[in-house]
Coordinates of C-alpha atoms in Angstrom, one line a residue:
M1 CA -12.6 2.5 40.6
K2 CA -14.6 4.9 38.6
K3 CA -11.6 6.6 36.9
L4 CA -10.5 2.9 35.8
L5 CA -13.7 2.0 34.2
T6 CA -13.9 5.2 32.2
L7 CA -10.6 4.9 31.1
T8 CA -11.3 1.2 29.9
L9 CA -14.3 1.9 28.4
L10 CA -12.8 4.8 26.6
L11 CA -9.8 2.8 25.0
T12 CA -12.5 -0.1 24.3
S13 CA -14.4 2.4 22.2
V14 CA -11.6 3.9 20.5
N15 CA -10.1 0.5 19.3
A16 CA -13.5 -0.6 18.3
G17 CA -13.7 2.5 15.9
A18 CA -10.1 2.0 14.7
Q19 CA -10.8 -1.8 13.9
S20 CA -14.4 -0.5 12.2
A21 CA -13.2 2.2 10.3
R22 CA -12.0 2.6 6.6
L23 CA -8.2 2.2 6.9
A24 CA -8.2 5.6 4.4
D25 CA -10.4 7.0 6.9
Q26 CA -7.4 7.2 9.4
L27 CA -5.1 8.7 6.7
P28 CA -3.9 11.9 6.9
A29 CA -5.3 14.7 5.0
G30 CA -3.1 15.9 1.8
A31 CA -2.8 12.4 0.3
L32 CA -1.4 13.0 -3.6
L33 CA -2.8 9.3 -4.4
T34 CA -4.0 6.3 -2.8
L35 CA -4.4 2.7 -3.9
E36 CA -6.9 0.7 -1.9
T37 CA -8.6 -2.9 -1.4
H38 CA -11.8 -3.5 0.2
D39 CA -13.3 -7.3 0.3
A40 CA -11.0 -8.3 -2.8
G41 CA -10.8 -12.0 -1.9
G42 CA -13.2 -12.8 -4.8
A43 CA -11.0 -10.9 -7.2
L44 CA -7.8 -12.2 -6.0
D45 CA -9.4 -16.0 -6.3
R46 CA -10.3 -15.1 -10.0
F47 CA -7.2 -13.7 -11.1
A48 CA -5.2 -16.5 -9.1
G49 CA -7.4 -19.0 -11.5
L50 CA -6.2 -17.1 -14.3
L51 CA -2.4 -17.2 -13.6
T52 CA -3.0 -21.1 -12.7
S53 CA -4.1 -21.2 -16.3
V54 CA -1.2 -19.8 -17.5
M55 CA 1.0 -22.3 -15.3
K56 CA -0.4 -25.1 -16.9
N57 CA 0.0 -24.2 -20.6
V58 CA 3.5 -22.5 -20.0
G59 CA 5.2 -24.3 -17.6
S60 CA 6.0 -28.9 -17.7
P61 CA 3.8 -30.7 -15.3
Q62 CA 6.6 -31.0 -12.7
E63 CA 7.5 -27.6 -13.0
S64 CA 3.2 -26.4 -12.6
Q65 CA 2.8 -28.5 -9.6
G66 CA 5.6 -26.7 -7.8
M67 CA 4.7 -23.1 -8.6
L68 CA 1.0 -23.8 -8.0
T69 CA 1.8 -25.1 -4.7
D70 CA 3.6 -21.6 -3.9
L71 CA 0.9 -19.8 -5.4
G72 CA -1.6 -21.4 -3.6
G73 CA 0.0 -20.7 -0.4
M74 CA 0.6 -17.1 -1.5
Q75 CA -2.9 -16.7 -2.5
Q76 CA -4.2 -17.7 1.0
I77 CA -2.2 -15.3 2.7
L78 CA -2.8 -12.2 0.5
K79 CA -6.5 -13.5 1.0
S80 CA -6.1 -13.2 4.8
S81 CA -4.1 -9.9 4.3
I82 CA -4.6 -7.2 1.0
G83 CA -8.0 -9.6 0.2
K84 CA -9.4 -8.0 3.7
E85 CA -8.7 -4.6 3.2
A86 CA -5.4 -2.5 2.5
V87 CA -4.7 1.2 1.6
L88 CA -1.3 2.4 0.4
G89 CA -0.7 6.3 0.0
V90 CA 1.6 8.5 -1.1
F91 CA 1.9 12.1 0.7
S92 CA 4.4 14.8 0.4
V93 CA 6.7 15.3 3.4
G94 CA 8.7 18.3 4.4
A95 CA 8.8 21.8 6.1
A96 CA 8.3 25.0 4.5
Q97 CA 12.0 25.8 4.0
Q98 CA 12.8 22.3 2.6
T99 CA 12.3 20.2 -0.4
F100 CA 9.0 18.3 -0.5
E101 CA 9.7 14.4 -1.0
P102 CA 7.4 12.2 -1.5
Q103 CA 6.6 9.5 1.2
L104 CA 5.0 6.1 1.2
L105 CA 2.2 5.0 4.0
A106 CA 0.9 1.5 3.7
V107 CA -1.5 -0.4 5.8
T108 CA -3.2 -4.0 5.7
R109 CA -5.7 -6.1 7.9
V110 CA -4.6 -9.4 8.9
D111 CA -6.1 -12.5 10.5
E112 CA -4.8 -15.4 12.4
F113 CA -3.5 -17.0 9.1
S114 CA -1.2 -13.9 7.8
S115 CA -0.5 -12.5 11.2
E116 CA 2.2 -15.0 11.9
F117 CA 3.7 -14.6 8.2
F118 CA 4.0 -11.2 8.6
R119 CA 4.8 -10.9 12.1
S120 CA 8.1 -13.4 11.1
M121 CA 9.2 -10.5 9.0
I122 CA 9.3 -7.6 11.3
T123 CA 12.5 -7.5 13.3
K124 CA 12.1 -7.9 17.1
K125 CA 14.4 -5.2 18.4
P126 CA 13.3 -2.0 20.6
G127 CA 11.5 0.4 19.1
A128 CA 9.1 3.2 19.6
K129 CA 5.4 3.2 20.2
V130 CA 2.2 5.8 19.7
G131 CA -0.6 4.6 21.6
L132 CA -0.8 1.0 21.5
Y133 CA 1.1 0.8 18.2
P134 CA 4.9 -0.3 18.2
F135 CA 7.2 0.4 15.2
V136 CA 10.6 -0.5 14.7
R137 CA 13.0 1.0 11.9
Q138 CA 13.7 -1.8 9.4
D139 CA 15.7 -2.0 5.8
G140 CA 15.1 2.0 5.9
L141 CA 11.3 1.6 6.4
F142 CA 9.3 1.9 9.3
V143 CA 7.2 -1.1 10.2
G144 CA 5.5 -2.3 13.2
Q145 CA 2.1 -5.0 13.8
A146 CA -0.5 -4.6 16.1
R147 CA -4.0 -4.9 16.9
E148 CA -4.8 -6.9 13.7
L149 CA -3.0 -4.3 11.6
V150 CA 0.4 -4.3 9.9
Y151 CA 1.6 -0.7 8.9
L152 CA 4.5 0.6 7.1
S153 CA 6.0 4.2 6.0
S154 CA 9.1 5.5 4.7
D155 CA 8.7 8.8 6.9
K156 CA 8.6 8.1 10.5
T157 CA 7.0 11.6 11.3
L158 CA 4.1 9.9 8.3
L159 CA 3.8 6.9 10.4
M160 CA 3.5 8.1 13.9
N161 CA 0.9 10.8 12.5
Y162 CA -0.8 8.0 11.2
L163 CA -1.1 5.8 14.3
A164 CA -2.0 8.8 16.3
R165 CA -4.8 9.2 14.4
L166 CA -5.9 5.5 15.3
S167 CA -5.4 5.9 18.7
G168 CA -8.0 8.5 18.5
K169 CA -6.0 11.8 18.1
V170 CA -8.4 14.6 16.8
A171 CA -6.7 15.8 13.4
P172 CA -7.2 16.3 9.8
R173 CA -8.3 13.3 8.2
L174 CA -8.5 12.2 4.6
N175 CA -11.9 11.2 4.8
R176 CA -13.2 14.6 5.7
S177 CA -11.6 16.2 2.8
A178 CA -13.8 16.9 0.2
T179 CA -11.1 16.6 -2.5
Y180 CA -10.9 12.9 -1.6
S181 CA -14.5 12.2 -0.2
V182 CA -16.3 13.7 -3.4
P183 CA -14.7 11.7 -6.5
M184 CA -14.2 8.2 -3.8
Q185 CA -18.3 8.3 -2.9
A186 CA -19.1 8.6 -6.3
T187 CA -17.3 5.5 -7.5
G188 CA -18.7 3.5 -4.2
P189 CA -17.1 0.3 -2.6
Q190 CA -15.0 -1.5 -5.3
E191 CA -12.4 -4.5 -4.5
L192 CA -9.5 -2.5 -5.9
S193 CA -9.6 1.4 -6.3
L194 CA -7.3 4.4 -6.4
F195 CA -7.6 8.1 -6.3
F196 CA -5.3 10.8 -8.0
N197 CA -5.1 14.3 -6.5
F198 CA -3.8 16.3 -9.5
S199 CA -4.3 19.6 -8.1
G200 CA -2.4 18.8 -4.9
M201 CA 0.5 17.4 -7.2
A202 CA 0.1 20.9 -8.8
K203 CA 0.5 22.6 -5.8
L204 CA 3.4 20.8 -5.1
A205 CA 5.1 21.3 -8.4
R206 CA 4.4 24.8 -8.3
T207 CA 6.0 25.2 -4.9
Q208 CA 9.0 23.6 -5.9
L209 CA 9.6 25.2 -9.4
A210 CA 9.1 28.6 -7.3
R211 CA 12.5 28.0 -5.6
V212 CA 14.1 27.9 -9.3
L213 CA 11.9 30.9 -10.7
L214 CA 9.0 29.0 -12.3
P215 CA 9.6 29.3 -16.3
R216 CA 6.5 30.7 -18.3
L217 CA 6.8 27.5 -20.5
L218 CA 6.2 25.3 -17.5
S219 CA 3.2 27.6 -15.8
P220 CA 0.7 26.1 -18.5
V221 CA 1.6 22.7 -17.4
V222 CA 0.9 23.4 -13.8
D223 CA -2.3 25.5 -14.6
A224 CA -3.5 22.3 -16.4
L225 CA -2.9 19.9 -14.1
D226 CA -4.2 22.2 -11.4
T227 CA -7.4 22.2 -13.4
L228 CA -7.7 18.4 -13.5
G229 CA -8.8 18.3 -9.7
Q230 CA -9.1 14.8 -8.7
Y231 CA -9.6 11.8 -10.0
A232 CA -11.1 8.1 -8.3
A233 CA -11.7 4.9 -10.3
G234 CA -11.8 1.2 -9.1
F235 CA -13.6 -2.2 -10.2
S236 CA -15.0 -4.8 -8.7
T237 CA -14.8 -8.5 -10.4
T238 CA -18.2 -10.7 -10.9
P239 CA -18.9 -14.4 -12.4
G240 CA -19.6 -12.7 -15.6
G241 CA -16.6 -10.6 -15.8
L242 CA -16.1 -6.8 -14.2
T243 CA -18.0 -3.7 -13.2
A244 CA -15.8 -0.2 -13.0
Q245 CA -16.6 3.1 -11.7
S246 CA -14.6 6.3 -12.1
A247 CA -15.1 10.2 -10.9
H248 CA -13.4 13.2 -12.3
A249 CA -13.7 16.0 -10.1
A250 CA -12.6 18.7 -12.6
N251 CA -11.0 21.9 -10.3
P252 CA -13.6 24.9 -11.3
Y253 CA -11.1 27.3 -9.9
G254 CA -8.2 26.7 -11.8
K255 CA -6.5 28.8 -14.2
D256 CA -6.8 26.4 -17.3
T257 CA -10.7 27.7 -17.9
P258 CA -10.6 26.3 -21.5
L259 CA -9.5 22.5 -20.1
Y260 CA -12.5 22.9 -17.5
R261 CA -15.0 23.5 -20.3
I262 CA -13.6 20.4 -22.2
L263 CA -13.7 18.4 -19.3
T264 CA -17.3 19.1 -18.4
H265 CA -18.7 19.4 -21.8
R266 CA -21.8 16.9 -22.8
S267 CA -23.9 16.0 -25.6
D268 CA -26.5 14.4 -27.3
F269 CA -25.1 11.5 -29.2
G270 CA -26.4 10.6 -32.9
V271 CA -23.3 9.2 -34.3
Q272 CA -24.4 5.6 -33.8
A273 CA -26.8 6.2 -36.5
L274 CA -23.9 6.0 -39.0
I275 CA -21.9 3.7 -37.6
P276 CA -21.7 0.1 -39.4
A277 CA -23.3 -2.4 -37.0
S278 CA -20.5 -4.5 -37.8
A279 CA -17.9 -2.1 -35.9
E280 CA -15.7 -4.3 -33.4
S281 CA -15.8 -1.3 -31.2
V282 CA -16.3 2.5 -30.7
V283 CA -15.0 5.4 -28.3
A284 CA -17.1 8.1 -28.4
R285 CA -16.7 11.4 -26.4
A286 CA -18.5 14.7 -26.2
C287 CA -16.0 17.2 -28.2
A288 CA -16.1 20.7 -27.1
P289 CA -16.2 22.9 -30.3
E290 CA -13.0 24.8 -28.3
Q291 CA -11.1 21.7 -28.0
N292 CA -9.0 21.6 -31.4
A293 CA -8.1 25.0 -30.9
Y294 CA -7.1 24.4 -27.3
T295 CA -5.0 21.4 -28.6
A296 CA -3.6 24.2 -31.3
R297 CA -2.1 26.0 -28.6
W298 CA -0.5 23.6 -27.1
L299 CA 0.9 22.2 -30.4
T300 CA 2.3 25.9 -30.8
R301 CA 4.5 25.6 -27.5
I302 CA 6.2 22.3 -28.6
D303 CA 6.9 23.1 -32.5
L304 CA 10.4 24.5 -31.6
F305 CA 10.9 21.0 -29.9
D306 CA 9.6 19.0 -33.3
P307 CA 12.9 17.2 -34.9
F308 CA 11.2 16.6 -38.0
G309 CA 9.8 19.9 -38.6
F310 CA 6.5 18.2 -39.1
L311 CA 4.4 20.4 -37.0
T312 CA 5.5 23.5 -39.2
D313 CA 5.2 21.9 -42.4
S314 CA 1.6 20.4 -41.8
Q315 CA 0.4 23.6 -40.3
L316 CA -1.1 21.3 -38.2
A317 CA -1.8 24.0 -35.3
S318 CA -3.2 26.6 -37.7
H319 CA -5.8 23.8 -39.2
L320 CA -6.9 22.8 -35.6
E321 CA -7.8 26.4 -34.6
Q322 CA -9.8 26.7 -37.8
S323 CA -11.8 23.7 -37.4
S324 CA -13.2 24.8 -34.2
R325 CA -14.9 27.0 -36.2
Y326 CA -16.9 24.3 -38.0
L327 CA -16.7 21.1 -35.7
G328 CA -17.7 20.2 -32.4
D329 CA -20.3 18.2 -29.8
E330 CA -19.1 14.5 -31.1
C331 CA -16.3 12.5 -31.6
A332 CA -16.2 9.0 -32.3
Q333 CA -12.8 6.6 -33.3
V334 CA -14.1 3.5 -34.6
S335 CA -12.2 0.0 -35.3
L336 CA -14.4 -1.5 -38.0
A337 CA -14.6 -5.4 -38.3
G338 CA -11.6 -6.7 -39.4
G339 CA -9.3 -4.5 -36.9
M340 CA -8.3 -7.1 -34.4
A341 CA -7.7 -9.8 -36.8
A342 CA -5.4 -7.4 -39.0
A343 CA -3.2 -6.1 -36.0
I344 CA -3.0 -10.0 -34.8
D345 CA -1.7 -10.6 -38.3
G346 CA 1.0 -8.6 -38.1
S347 CA 2.3 -9.0 -41.8
D348 CA 1.5 -5.2 -42.7
P349 CA 2.0 -2.5 -39.8
L350 CA -0.3 -0.4 -41.6
K351 CA -3.0 -2.8 -42.0
S352 CA -4.7 -1.7 -39.1
F353 CA -5.5 1.7 -40.8
D354 CA -7.7 -0.2 -43.5
Y355 CA -10.2 -0.6 -40.4
S356 CA -9.7 2.9 -38.5
V357 CA -12.3 5.7 -38.9
T358 CA -12.8 8.8 -37.4
Y359 CA -16.5 10.9 -36.9
Q360 CA -16.6 14.5 -36.1
K361 CA -19.6 16.3 -35.7
V362 CA -19.8 19.3 -38.5
S363 CA -21.6 22.4 -36.8
D364 CA -20.9 24.8 -39.9
M365 CA -21.0 22.4 -43.1
Q366 CA -20.3 25.6 -45.6
A367 CA -16.9 26.2 -43.6
A368 CA -16.0 22.8 -42.9
R369 CA -16.2 21.6 -47.0
A370 CA -14.2 24.9 -47.4
A371 CA -11.3 24.3 -45.1
M372 CA -11.2 20.6 -45.4
P373 CA -9.2 20.1 -48.8
E374 CA -6.4 22.6 -47.7
Y375 CA -5.9 20.9 -44.6
A376 CA -5.8 17.0 -46.1
A377 CA -3.5 18.3 -48.9
S378 CA -1.0 20.4 -46.0
L379 CA -1.0 17.2 -43.8
N380 CA -0.4 14.6 -46.7
Q381 CA 2.4 16.7 -48.1
A382 CA 3.9 16.9 -44.4
I383 CA 3.7 12.9 -44.0
A384 CA 4.8 12.5 -47.6
A385 CA 8.0 14.5 -46.2
L386 CA 8.5 13.1 -43.2
P387 CA 10.5 10.1 -44.5
K388 CA 13.1 12.3 -45.8
S389 CA 13.4 14.2 -42.3
L390 CA 13.5 11.0 -40.5
G391 CA 15.6 9.4 -42.5
A392 CA 18.5 12.4 -42.4
L393 CA 18.1 12.1 -38.3
M394 CA 18.6 8.7 -38.1
K395 CA 21.0 8.5 -41.0
S396 CA 23.3 11.1 -39.2
A397 CA 23.0 9.7 -35.7
N398 CA 23.8 6.0 -36.9
A399 CA 26.1 6.8 -39.1
A400 CA 28.0 8.6 -36.1
S401 CA 27.6 5.8 -34.3
L402 CA 28.7 3.2 -36.6
Q403 CA 31.9 5.5 -37.6
G404 CA 33.0 5.8 -34.0
L405 CA 33.2 2.0 -33.7
A406 CA 35.2 1.5 -36.9
E407 CA 37.4 4.2 -35.6
E408 CA 37.8 2.4 -32.1
G409 CA 38.5 -1.1 -34.0
G410 CA 35.3 -2.6 -32.4
M411 CA 34.0 -3.4 -35.9
S412 CA 35.3 -4.7 -39.0
A413 CA 35.4 -2.8 -42.3
L414 CA 33.1 -5.7 -43.6
T415 CA 30.7 -5.3 -40.6
F416 CA 30.9 -1.9 -40.9
G417 CA 29.4 -2.2 -44.6
A418 CA 26.8 -4.4 -43.4
A419 CA 25.4 -2.2 -40.9
T420 CA 25.7 1.0 -43.3
S421 CA 23.7 -1.4 -45.7
G422 CA 21.2 -2.4 -43.5
L423 CA 20.3 1.2 -42.3
A424 CA 19.7 1.7 -45.9
Q425 CA 17.5 -1.3 -46.3
S426 CA 15.6 0.3 -43.3
M427 CA 15.0 3.6 -44.4
Q428 CA 13.5 2.2 -47.3
Q429 CA 11.4 0.2 -45.6
I430 CA 9.7 3.2 -43.4
D431 CA 9.9 5.4 -46.4
A432 CA 7.5 3.0 -48.0
L433 CA 5.4 2.4 -45.0
L434 CA 4.9 6.1 -44.6
G435 CA 4.3 6.4 -48.3
R436 CA 1.2 4.8 -47.7
L437 CA -0.5 7.2 -45.4
K438 CA -2.8 9.6 -46.6
L439 CA -5.5 11.3 -44.9
V440 CA -8.8 11.0 -47.1
Y441 CA -12.2 12.2 -45.7
A442 CA -15.9 12.8 -46.6
F443 CA -19.1 14.1 -45.3
K444 CA -22.1 12.1 -44.6
D445 CA -25.6 13.2 -42.7
G446 CA -23.7 16.0 -41.1
Y447 CA -20.6 14.5 -40.1
L448 CA -16.9 14.6 -41.2
I449 CA -15.5 11.0 -41.6
T450 CA -11.6 10.9 -42.0
A451 CA -9.4 7.9 -42.2
Y452 CA -5.8 7.3 -43.6
S453 CA -6.9 4.6 -45.6
P454 CA -9.5 4.6 -49.0
A455 CA -10.4 1.2 -48.0
A456 CA -11.5 2.4 -44.4
L457 CA -13.2 5.1 -45.6
A458 CA -15.3 3.5 -48.4
A459 CA -16.2 0.9 -45.5
A460 CA -17.2 3.9 -43.6
L461 CA -19.7 5.3 -46.4
A462 CA -21.0 2.0 -47.8
D463 CA -24.7 2.2 -48.1
N464 CA -27.5 -0.6 -47.5
V465 CA -25.5 -2.0 -44.4
A466 CA -26.8 -2.0 -40.6
R467 CA -26.1 0.7 -38.3
L468 CA -24.9 0.5 -35.0
A469 CA -28.0 2.0 -33.7
D470 CA -30.3 -0.8 -35.0
A471 CA -28.0 -3.5 -33.4
A472 CA -29.8 -5.7 -31.2
D473 CA -26.8 -6.2 -28.9
F474 CA -25.8 -2.6 -29.1
Q475 CA -29.3 -1.5 -27.8
A476 CA -29.4 -4.6 -25.4
A477 CA -26.3 -2.3 -23.7
N478 CA -28.8 0.3 -22.7
L479 CA -26.6 3.5 -23.0
N480 CA -27.6 6.9 -22.3
L481 CA -26.6 8.8 -25.3
G482 CA -28.3 12.0 -24.1
A483 CA -26.7 14.7 -22.4
S484 CA -23.7 12.4 -22.3
A485 CA -20.0 13.3 -21.7
G486 CA -19.1 9.9 -23.6
W487 CA -19.7 6.5 -24.1
Q488 CA -18.0 3.1 -25.4
Y489 CA -19.2 -0.2 -26.9
A490 CA -16.7 -3.0 -27.9
R491 CA -18.4 -6.5 -28.9
A492 CA -16.9 -9.9 -28.6
P493 CA -14.2 -10.1 -31.0
Q494 CA -13.5 -13.2 -33.3
K495 CA -11.5 -16.2 -31.2
V496 CA -7.9 -16.2 -31.9
T497 CA -6.0 -19.4 -32.3
S498 CA -2.6 -20.2 -31.2
A499 CA -1.7 -20.6 -34.4
Q500 CA -2.2 -17.0 -35.2
L501 CA -0.1 -16.0 -32.6
M502 CA 2.8 -18.3 -33.5
K503 CA 2.8 -17.0 -36.8
L504 CA 2.7 -13.5 -35.1
F505 CA 5.7 -14.2 -33.1
T506 CA 7.8 -16.2 -35.4
R507 CA 7.2 -13.5 -37.9
N508 CA 10.5 -11.8 -37.4
L509 CA 13.0 -14.2 -36.9
P510 CA 15.9 -14.3 -39.4
A511 CA 15.4 -16.1 -42.6
N512 CA 18.4 -17.6 -42.6
S513 CA 17.8 -19.2 -39.0
S514 CA 18.6 -23.0 -38.7
S515 CA 15.7 -25.6 -37.9
R516 CA 17.4 -26.2 -34.8
D517 CA 17.4 -22.2 -33.7
Q518 CA 13.5 -22.2 -35.4
Q519 CA 12.3 -25.3 -33.3
E520 CA 14.0 -24.0 -30.1
M521 CA 11.8 -21.0 -30.7
N522 CA 8.7 -22.8 -31.5
S523 CA 9.7 -24.8 -28.1
V524 CA 9.6 -21.3 -26.2
F525 CA 6.6 -19.6 -28.2
K526 CA 4.2 -22.2 -28.4
P527 CA 3.1 -22.7 -24.9
V528 CA 3.0 -18.9 -24.4
A529 CA 0.8 -18.4 -27.8
S530 CA -1.8 -21.1 -25.9
A531 CA -2.1 -19.1 -23.1
A532 CA -2.4 -15.7 -24.8
S533 CA -4.8 -17.3 -26.8
D534 CA -7.0 -18.6 -23.9
L535 CA -6.9 -15.4 -21.6
I536 CA -7.9 -13.3 -25.1
N537 CA -10.6 -15.4 -26.1
R538 CA -12.2 -15.0 -22.7
Y539 CA -13.0 -11.3 -23.5
G540 CA -16.5 -11.3 -24.1
G541 CA -17.1 -7.4 -24.9
M542 CA -17.6 -4.1 -22.9
S543 CA -19.6 -1.0 -22.5
S544 CA -19.3 2.2 -20.8
Q545 CA -20.9 5.4 -20.4
S546 CA -20.5 8.8 -18.8
S547 CA -22.7 11.7 -17.2
V548 CA -21.6 15.5 -15.9
M549 CA -23.0 16.9 -12.7
N550 CA -21.5 20.1 -12.4
N551 CA -18.1 19.7 -12.0
L552 CA -18.0 16.1 -11.5
V553 CA -17.7 13.3 -14.5
T554 CA -18.9 9.9 -13.8
S555 CA -18.6 6.7 -15.9
Q556 CA -20.0 3.0 -15.3
S557 CA -18.7 0.3 -17.2
S558 CA -18.9 -3.4 -17.8
V559 CA -16.8 -5.9 -19.1
V560 CA -17.8 -9.6 -20.0
Y561 CA -15.2 -11.8 -19.1
R562 CA -15.2 -16.2 -18.7
W563 CA -12.9 -16.5 -15.3
G564 CA -13.5 -19.9 -15.3
K565 CA -13.0 -23.0 -17.9

């Protein structure tokens, strides 16, 4: 009797532990990536609300009603399964002398509502069992359901290892691995989260490539991947939008030490005092002084694969290497007021360049002023020559293809001539577009400002305009700009109308299309434009900031978004 009572208590405690612990806590150690949900019912409701709005805009009342009914049923099933908690992990499975293959393991909690749905999908036939957890093989997967859990895996051994841990077996677990726990704990609990183990992927790649005598060309790629370490990120929805957290644990023992220094660099930011207050968005980063030189080394490695000769003609790698001597600490990519409207207009593919500028902190102004004229001239000459190189490559490839079709009898002489003429016109358009691109620059208050449009540069240099640092909405974001790894800020954009999107969608319709064709296309695009404009206009801006502590780079973001009507 005493032995029976002891066994009963042991089984009860094991089951209670399995039910209360996070599902990911029982995963085997060594996951390459995971995707997890926790208490995500609120997020499912909000995204379902958006989908409902889209359906009402796009479909007819009869079609929408049917789809909404199906959506409501599926929404309840999802809320009572992955909305409670779920985890999907990818693992590398294989023996030392075999090829390692990625294998999938997924688990979700279920309740009474969703339990019957999943049970009906699992084939009832004899299978195997680990502790209290049975499973069967079905459609190439191993699936099972027990004790308010549904689980599946593409590999039998992987599933058995997980079920053994659920049953109380003492074995290495994912949550006890620092590679997983450090970044995931830094992000905190989120409705939806993910984890990448870049170092684990690098180890796997190095093992696999060693069997084929790892070429020296690939060694830097694997070393960089290993140095990336681990990355975790997640978000949770709120009544006013969503919040996001991320944590990047760079590998201090990785062989790519310049990359490690770049990833963990931080700076005191002052660029906000130059950026116009009307800017639509800003992405600012702490740029290590050696960052451009590091990029140059990668460009040198791929120079031989450049089909246009652009890297050689522009001497870009050489100029980037030199720029590391006079640039550093702050980089900011800015979209000026009007940038989004230009992108939506779509009448001119290069119009967005009129609203895009880059700011870079200058550490040696004399060296920068001496180097930039040659750099700009070299780059602009290469850009000017690019249409010719691109045209020759496209003409050769397309001419061979068209000639082959003509010789095979698949194209008449008239059609061949029309296609050739169309190709020539396309090349003229590309030549006209790229011919307008030109790097322009200026120095102001210790920063190098660059753009590919004189209009953008002039807007960035304008005096007597309010600056972002003084804008009330930017100050309200309360960003920490000291000793920071970077920050982002975007204000609520101007409202987009469905008419603007309709104009964008129909811009490339053939000029000779019949009125009937135009009416049919309008009937298709109009509801899509209405739904898209509604989704876009719900967005109300965002802010984000990043900090560095030793090898851990953490970021916090806040996005304003209107979920309801």
